[in-house]
Amino acid sequence: MLYSEASDLIAVIFLNYVLPTFNAILIAGITITTAKIRISEGLSLIWCYFFPAQIILNWIQFYRQPSFIPLTTEPIPALITKTNDLIQRDISITMPDQTVIKYKECYKCDLYVPERSHHCPYCKKCVYILDHHCFFLGYCVGRTNMKYFITFCMWAAIGTAYGLYHIFDVMTFYRSISGKEAMFYFFPFTFAMWYVERAADFEVFYIFLLDFGLGALIICIFLTSMGLYSTLNNSTPYEDRKNIKADGSDKSLLDNFEAVFGRHGYFHFVFPMFPTKATRIPVGYRR
Ligand SMILES: [Zn+2]
Ligand SMILES: [Zn+2]
């Protein structure tokens, strides 16, 4: 095996399996530890069930509704007009009912795909209104699973904040946050101290959860905000960078919200299994 092939394989294993597994371990660790603390303090466990349930159900829905372009075996039912220019080839497809739909060519999939699709090099498929490939959930975020991605990040942020509060509360009982002992809240230091038997096993675990949990909390707040921003503006990070305005970008915020979340889509924030008409993805045609 060539060096580049081996390093590619390691990268693929790391990105596709290690990151989602790390994500799941962090969520499970924070949840179980929080539940343990709540039981020992005689407090209700309701939120310890509610937050992970939301996170898991949204993750399941996220996988169940990928945003890949469905492929039809039917021949293209329309007239293809190609406008050549050196930078981009615009393709308009005039359907039998005279509506004109903009398509483009994906040379990797060998398909005509709807405009605003992008080819994901990790999933090796074209994704409709690709937002980004999410390594932590292990899949692409596009038009149909965007709503689950946003609610996942939102509940992950709330659940993590809730768990961190409890874990931190217990840790302050053992180590003061002020003075020299504050160093124990820094994972590499605690790990080194544990190695020389100056910190307990549970401390290493708690500080691991606190530090990585804090990172996850910041990332989740950022991703929830970015996801809502893209949704309400009917844009994607790529389109924002390139200053591309999608058709209908003058629509109201509510229209844009409903285009992603469906009608009465705010129910999705609490009921991930809420049935709404799934966003229809235009089909791809063979070239
Ligand atoms: Zn493609
Ligand atoms: Zn992808």
Short mmCIF file of C-alpha atoms and ligand atoms in Angstrom, two decimals:
data_model
loop_
_atom_site.label_atom_id
_atom_site.label_comp_id
_atom_site.label_asym_id
_atom_site.label_seq_id
_atom_site.Cartn_x
_atom_site.Cartn_y
_atom_site.Cartn_z
CA MET A 1 0.00 0.00 0.00
CA LEU A 2 1.32 3.40 -0.93
CA TYR A 3 2.02 5.93 1.77
CA SER A 4 -0.69 8.29 0.49
CA GLU A 5 -3.26 5.45 0.39
CA ALA A 6 -2.44 4.47 3.97
CA SER A 7 -2.72 8.06 5.21
CA ASP A 8 -6.00 8.44 3.28
CA LEU A 9 -7.33 5.30 4.94
CA ILE A 10 -6.36 6.59 8.39
CA ALA A 11 -8.04 9.93 7.63
CA VAL A 12 -11.22 8.17 6.46
CA ILE A 13 -11.34 5.94 9.56
CA PHE A 14 -10.70 8.92 11.83
CA LEU A 15 -13.29 11.17 10.19
CA ASN A 16 -16.00 8.55 9.61
CA TYR A 17 -15.77 6.49 12.80
CA VAL A 18 -13.58 8.04 15.49
CA LEU A 19 -15.27 11.47 15.57
CA PRO A 20 -18.90 10.19 15.76
CA THR A 21 -17.82 7.65 18.41
CA PHE A 22 -16.08 10.37 20.44
CA ASN A 23 -19.26 12.45 20.15
CA ALA A 24 -21.42 9.55 21.40
CA ILE A 25 -19.03 8.81 24.30
CA LEU A 26 -19.00 12.46 25.38
CA ILE A 27 -22.82 12.66 25.32
CA ALA A 28 -23.17 9.33 27.17
CA GLY A 29 -20.47 10.30 29.69
CA ILE A 30 -22.07 13.64 30.55
CA THR A 31 -25.54 12.05 30.74
CA ILE A 32 -24.62 9.09 32.96
CA THR A 33 -22.45 11.21 35.27
CA THR A 34 -25.18 13.84 35.60
CA ALA A 35 -27.76 11.14 36.35
CA LYS A 36 -25.45 9.63 39.00
CA ILE A 37 -25.00 13.02 40.67
CA ARG A 38 -28.75 13.75 40.57
CA ILE A 39 -29.58 10.36 42.12
CA SER A 40 -27.05 10.81 44.93
CA GLU A 41 -28.48 14.27 45.63
CA GLY A 42 -32.04 12.91 45.57
CA LEU A 43 -33.10 15.12 42.65
CA SER A 44 -35.51 14.35 39.81
CA LEU A 45 -34.03 12.55 36.80
CA ILE A 46 -36.53 13.85 34.27
CA TRP A 47 -34.09 16.12 32.39
CA CYS A 48 -31.45 13.37 32.40
CA TYR A 49 -33.87 11.36 30.24
CA PHE A 50 -35.36 14.22 28.25
CA PHE A 51 -32.17 15.79 26.81
CA PRO A 52 -30.51 12.52 25.65
CA ALA A 53 -33.84 11.35 24.19
CA GLN A 54 -34.01 14.54 22.10
CA ILE A 55 -30.38 14.15 21.03
CA ILE A 56 -30.77 10.48 20.05
CA LEU A 57 -34.12 10.92 18.23
CA ASN A 58 -32.75 13.85 16.23
CA TRP A 59 -29.62 11.89 15.35
CA ILE A 60 -31.82 9.00 14.11
CA GLN A 61 -34.01 11.33 12.06
CA PHE A 62 -30.91 13.02 10.69
CA TYR A 63 -29.70 9.66 9.32
CA ARG A 64 -33.13 8.64 8.07
CA GLN A 65 -33.59 11.70 5.89
CA PRO A 66 -30.36 12.35 4.03
CA SER A 67 -30.35 15.15 1.50
CA PHE A 68 -28.86 13.15 -1.38
CA ILE A 69 -30.19 13.78 -4.87
CA PRO A 70 -32.48 10.85 -5.76
CA LEU A 71 -31.61 9.30 -9.10
CA THR A 72 -34.30 8.52 -11.63
CA THR A 73 -33.84 5.94 -14.36
CA GLU A 74 -36.30 7.87 -16.51
CA PRO A 75 -34.82 9.78 -19.42
CA ILE A 76 -34.76 13.51 -18.99
CA PRO A 77 -38.31 14.63 -19.87
CA ALA A 78 -37.29 17.93 -21.21
CA LEU A 79 -35.36 20.17 -23.49
CA ILE A 80 -31.84 20.92 -22.35
CA THR A 81 -30.35 24.29 -23.16
CA LYS A 82 -26.72 24.80 -22.36
CA THR A 83 -25.12 28.21 -22.33
CA ASN A 84 -21.40 27.90 -22.58
CA ASP A 85 -19.14 30.37 -21.06
CA LEU A 86 -15.65 29.79 -19.88
CA ILE A 87 -16.43 29.87 -16.18
CA GLN A 88 -19.73 28.06 -15.80
CA ARG A 89 -22.10 26.13 -17.97
CA ASP A 90 -25.70 27.03 -17.24
CA ILE A 91 -28.23 24.37 -18.01
CA SER A 92 -31.92 25.06 -18.17
CA ILE A 93 -34.36 22.22 -18.43
CA THR A 94 -37.74 23.08 -19.87
CA MET A 95 -40.27 20.63 -18.54
CA PRO A 96 -43.28 19.52 -20.64
CA ASP A 97 -45.43 22.03 -18.72
CA GLN A 98 -43.04 24.78 -19.88
CA THR A 99 -41.56 25.42 -16.42
CA VAL A 100 -37.86 26.02 -16.61
CA ILE A 101 -35.65 24.43 -13.95
CA LYS A 102 -31.97 25.20 -13.61
CA TYR A 103 -29.67 22.21 -13.46
CA LYS A 104 -25.95 21.72 -13.60
CA GLU A 105 -23.67 18.83 -14.41
CA CYS A 106 -21.90 16.75 -11.80
CA TYR A 107 -18.99 15.05 -13.53
CA LYS A 108 -18.30 12.85 -10.51
CA CYS A 109 -21.83 11.41 -10.28
CA ASP A 110 -22.26 11.72 -14.06
CA LEU A 111 -25.64 13.36 -13.54
CA TYR A 112 -27.61 16.48 -14.24
CA VAL A 113 -28.37 17.72 -10.74
CA PRO A 114 -30.51 20.64 -9.56
CA GLU A 115 -28.81 23.97 -9.10
CA ARG A 116 -27.69 24.51 -5.48
CA SER A 117 -26.58 20.86 -5.20
CA HIS A 118 -23.01 20.17 -4.26
CA HIS A 119 -20.93 17.06 -4.52
CA CYS A 120 -19.69 15.79 -1.15
CA PRO A 121 -16.25 14.17 -1.47
CA TYR A 122 -16.80 12.17 1.77
CA CYS A 123 -20.30 10.85 1.02
CA LYS A 124 -19.39 10.60 -2.71
CA LYS A 125 -22.86 11.83 -3.66
CA CYS A 126 -24.55 15.07 -4.63
CA VAL A 127 -26.40 16.77 -1.80
CA TYR A 128 -29.29 19.19 -2.26
CA ILE A 129 -28.52 22.62 -0.76
CA LEU A 130 -25.44 21.28 1.00
CA ASP A 131 -24.71 23.13 4.21
CA HIS A 132 -21.64 21.15 5.25
CA HIS A 133 -20.44 17.61 5.83
CA CYS A 134 -20.78 16.99 9.58
CA PHE A 135 -17.96 14.75 10.81
CA PHE A 136 -19.41 14.45 14.31
CA LEU A 137 -22.75 13.10 13.09
CA GLY A 138 -21.03 11.26 10.23
CA TYR A 139 -23.15 12.56 7.35
CA CYS A 140 -23.89 15.50 5.12
CA VAL A 141 -26.20 18.29 6.25
CA GLY A 142 -28.46 19.38 3.39
CA ARG A 143 -31.99 20.58 2.80
CA THR A 144 -33.96 17.64 4.29
CA ASN A 145 -31.91 16.88 7.42
CA MET A 146 -30.98 20.49 8.23
CA LYS A 147 -33.87 20.75 10.71
CA TYR A 148 -32.66 17.72 12.66
CA PHE A 149 -29.11 19.01 12.64
CA ILE A 150 -30.23 22.33 14.15
CA THR A 151 -32.42 20.72 16.83
CA PHE A 152 -29.67 18.18 17.60
CA CYS A 153 -27.18 21.01 18.19
CA MET A 154 -29.72 22.98 20.21
CA TRP A 155 -30.54 20.09 22.58
CA ALA A 156 -26.87 19.06 22.73
CA ALA A 157 -26.03 22.61 23.86
CA ILE A 158 -28.81 22.68 26.49
CA GLY A 159 -28.07 19.13 27.70
CA THR A 160 -24.33 19.81 27.88
CA ALA A 161 -24.85 23.07 29.81
CA TYR A 162 -27.11 21.20 32.23
CA GLY A 163 -24.59 18.36 32.69
CA LEU A 164 -21.61 20.70 33.04
CA TYR A 165 -23.40 22.66 35.75
CA HIS A 166 -23.84 19.50 37.85
CA ILE A 167 -20.37 18.06 37.20
CA PHE A 168 -18.72 21.41 37.98
CA ASP A 169 -20.80 21.72 41.15
CA VAL A 170 -19.49 18.36 42.40
CA MET A 171 -15.89 19.07 41.35
CA THR A 172 -15.75 22.32 43.36
CA PHE A 173 -16.41 20.16 46.41
CA TYR A 174 -13.04 18.40 45.84
CA ARG A 175 -10.92 21.11 44.20
CA SER A 176 -11.16 24.83 44.71
CA ILE A 177 -11.59 26.82 41.50
CA SER A 178 -9.48 29.65 42.94
CA GLY A 179 -5.81 29.50 43.88
CA LYS A 180 -3.34 26.80 42.90
CA GLU A 181 -5.97 24.03 42.70
CA ALA A 182 -7.59 25.76 39.72
CA MET A 183 -4.93 23.96 37.61
CA PHE A 184 -6.87 20.75 38.29
CA TYR A 185 -9.60 22.04 35.97
CA PHE A 186 -7.17 21.81 33.06
CA PHE A 187 -7.30 18.27 31.65
CA PRO A 188 -3.59 17.77 30.71
CA PHE A 189 -2.58 18.85 34.24
CA THR A 190 -5.09 16.53 35.97
CA PHE A 191 -4.02 13.71 33.67
CA ALA A 192 -0.34 14.25 34.60
CA MET A 193 -1.25 14.40 38.31
CA TRP A 194 -3.28 11.20 37.95
CA TYR A 195 -0.26 9.56 36.31
CA VAL A 196 1.88 10.34 39.38
CA GLU A 197 -1.03 9.28 41.64
CA ARG A 198 -1.84 12.76 42.91
CA ALA A 199 -5.37 12.81 41.42
CA ALA A 200 -8.18 10.25 41.70
CA ASP A 201 -9.55 8.23 38.74
CA PHE A 202 -12.92 9.96 38.91
CA GLU A 203 -11.26 13.39 38.75
CA VAL A 204 -9.60 12.60 35.43
CA PHE A 205 -12.96 11.47 34.09
CA TYR A 206 -14.87 14.48 35.45
CA ILE A 207 -12.31 16.95 34.12
CA PHE A 208 -12.30 15.18 30.75
CA LEU A 209 -16.10 15.67 30.63
CA LEU A 210 -15.86 19.28 31.83
CA ASP A 211 -13.17 20.39 29.36
CA PHE A 212 -14.38 18.57 26.28
CA GLY A 213 -17.99 19.29 27.27
CA LEU A 214 -17.21 23.02 27.41
CA GLY A 215 -15.68 22.80 23.92
CA ALA A 216 -18.76 20.90 22.70
CA LEU A 217 -21.06 23.49 24.30
CA ILE A 218 -19.34 26.39 22.50
CA ILE A 219 -19.36 24.50 19.17
CA CYS A 220 -23.04 23.53 19.58
CA ILE A 221 -24.11 27.11 20.33
CA PHE A 222 -22.13 28.29 17.30
CA LEU A 223 -23.61 25.59 15.01
CA THR A 224 -27.20 26.19 16.20
CA SER A 225 -26.83 29.91 15.48
CA MET A 226 -25.16 29.31 12.09
CA GLY A 227 -27.85 26.76 11.13
CA LEU A 228 -30.68 29.12 12.04
CA TYR A 229 -28.95 31.97 10.21
CA SER A 230 -28.63 29.89 7.00
CA THR A 231 -32.22 28.66 7.34
CA LEU A 232 -33.77 32.09 7.84
CA ASN A 233 -31.70 33.57 5.00
CA ASN A 234 -32.23 30.64 2.62
CA SER A 235 -28.48 30.48 2.11
CA THR A 236 -25.56 28.16 2.80
CA PRO A 237 -22.06 28.97 4.11
CA TYR A 238 -20.71 28.34 0.58
CA GLU A 239 -23.24 30.69 -1.04
CA ASP A 240 -22.52 33.33 1.61
CA ARG A 241 -18.78 33.10 0.94
CA LYS A 242 -19.26 33.35 -2.82
CA ASN A 243 -21.96 36.00 -2.47
CA ILE A 244 -24.43 33.90 -4.46
CA LYS A 245 -28.07 34.80 -4.01
CA ALA A 246 -30.44 31.86 -4.46
CA ASP A 247 -33.70 32.35 -6.32
CA GLY A 248 -36.37 33.52 -3.92
CA SER A 249 -33.87 34.89 -1.44
CA ASP A 250 -36.23 37.86 -1.07
CA LYS A 251 -38.81 35.64 0.70
CA SER A 252 -39.90 36.33 4.26
CA LEU A 253 -38.07 34.79 7.21
CA LEU A 254 -41.14 32.63 7.98
CA ASP A 255 -41.25 31.30 4.39
CA ASN A 256 -37.58 30.43 4.58
CA PHE A 257 -38.06 28.77 7.97
CA GLU A 258 -40.99 26.69 6.66
CA ALA A 259 -39.01 25.69 3.55
CA VAL A 260 -36.61 23.85 5.88
CA PHE A 261 -38.75 22.91 8.89
CA GLY A 262 -42.06 22.38 7.08
CA ARG A 263 -45.39 23.90 8.03
CA HIS A 264 -45.73 24.32 11.81
CA GLY A 265 -42.10 23.25 11.86
CA TYR A 266 -41.53 24.75 15.30
CA PHE A 267 -42.99 21.48 16.67
CA HIS A 268 -39.74 19.89 15.50
CA PHE A 269 -37.92 21.58 18.33
CA VAL A 270 -39.76 19.33 20.80
CA PHE A 271 -41.07 16.45 18.68
CA PRO A 272 -38.36 15.19 16.31
CA MET A 273 -40.76 12.55 14.95
CA PHE A 274 -43.39 15.22 14.13
CA PRO A 275 -44.67 14.29 10.66
CA THR A 276 -44.38 17.16 8.23
CA LYS A 277 -44.37 16.89 4.50
CA ALA A 278 -40.78 16.01 3.77
CA THR A 279 -39.00 18.58 1.65
CA ARG A 280 -39.08 17.30 -1.91
CA ILE A 281 -35.70 17.06 -3.54
CA PRO A 282 -35.63 17.46 -7.32
CA VAL A 283 -34.39 14.28 -9.02
CA GLY A 284 -31.09 13.90 -10.84
CA TYR A 285 -30.96 12.69 -14.45
CA ARG A 286 -28.30 10.64 -16.20
CA ARG A 287 -26.10 12.65 -18.51
ZN ZN B 1 -22.11 14.59 -7.57
ZN ZN B 2 -20.95 14.33 3.09
#
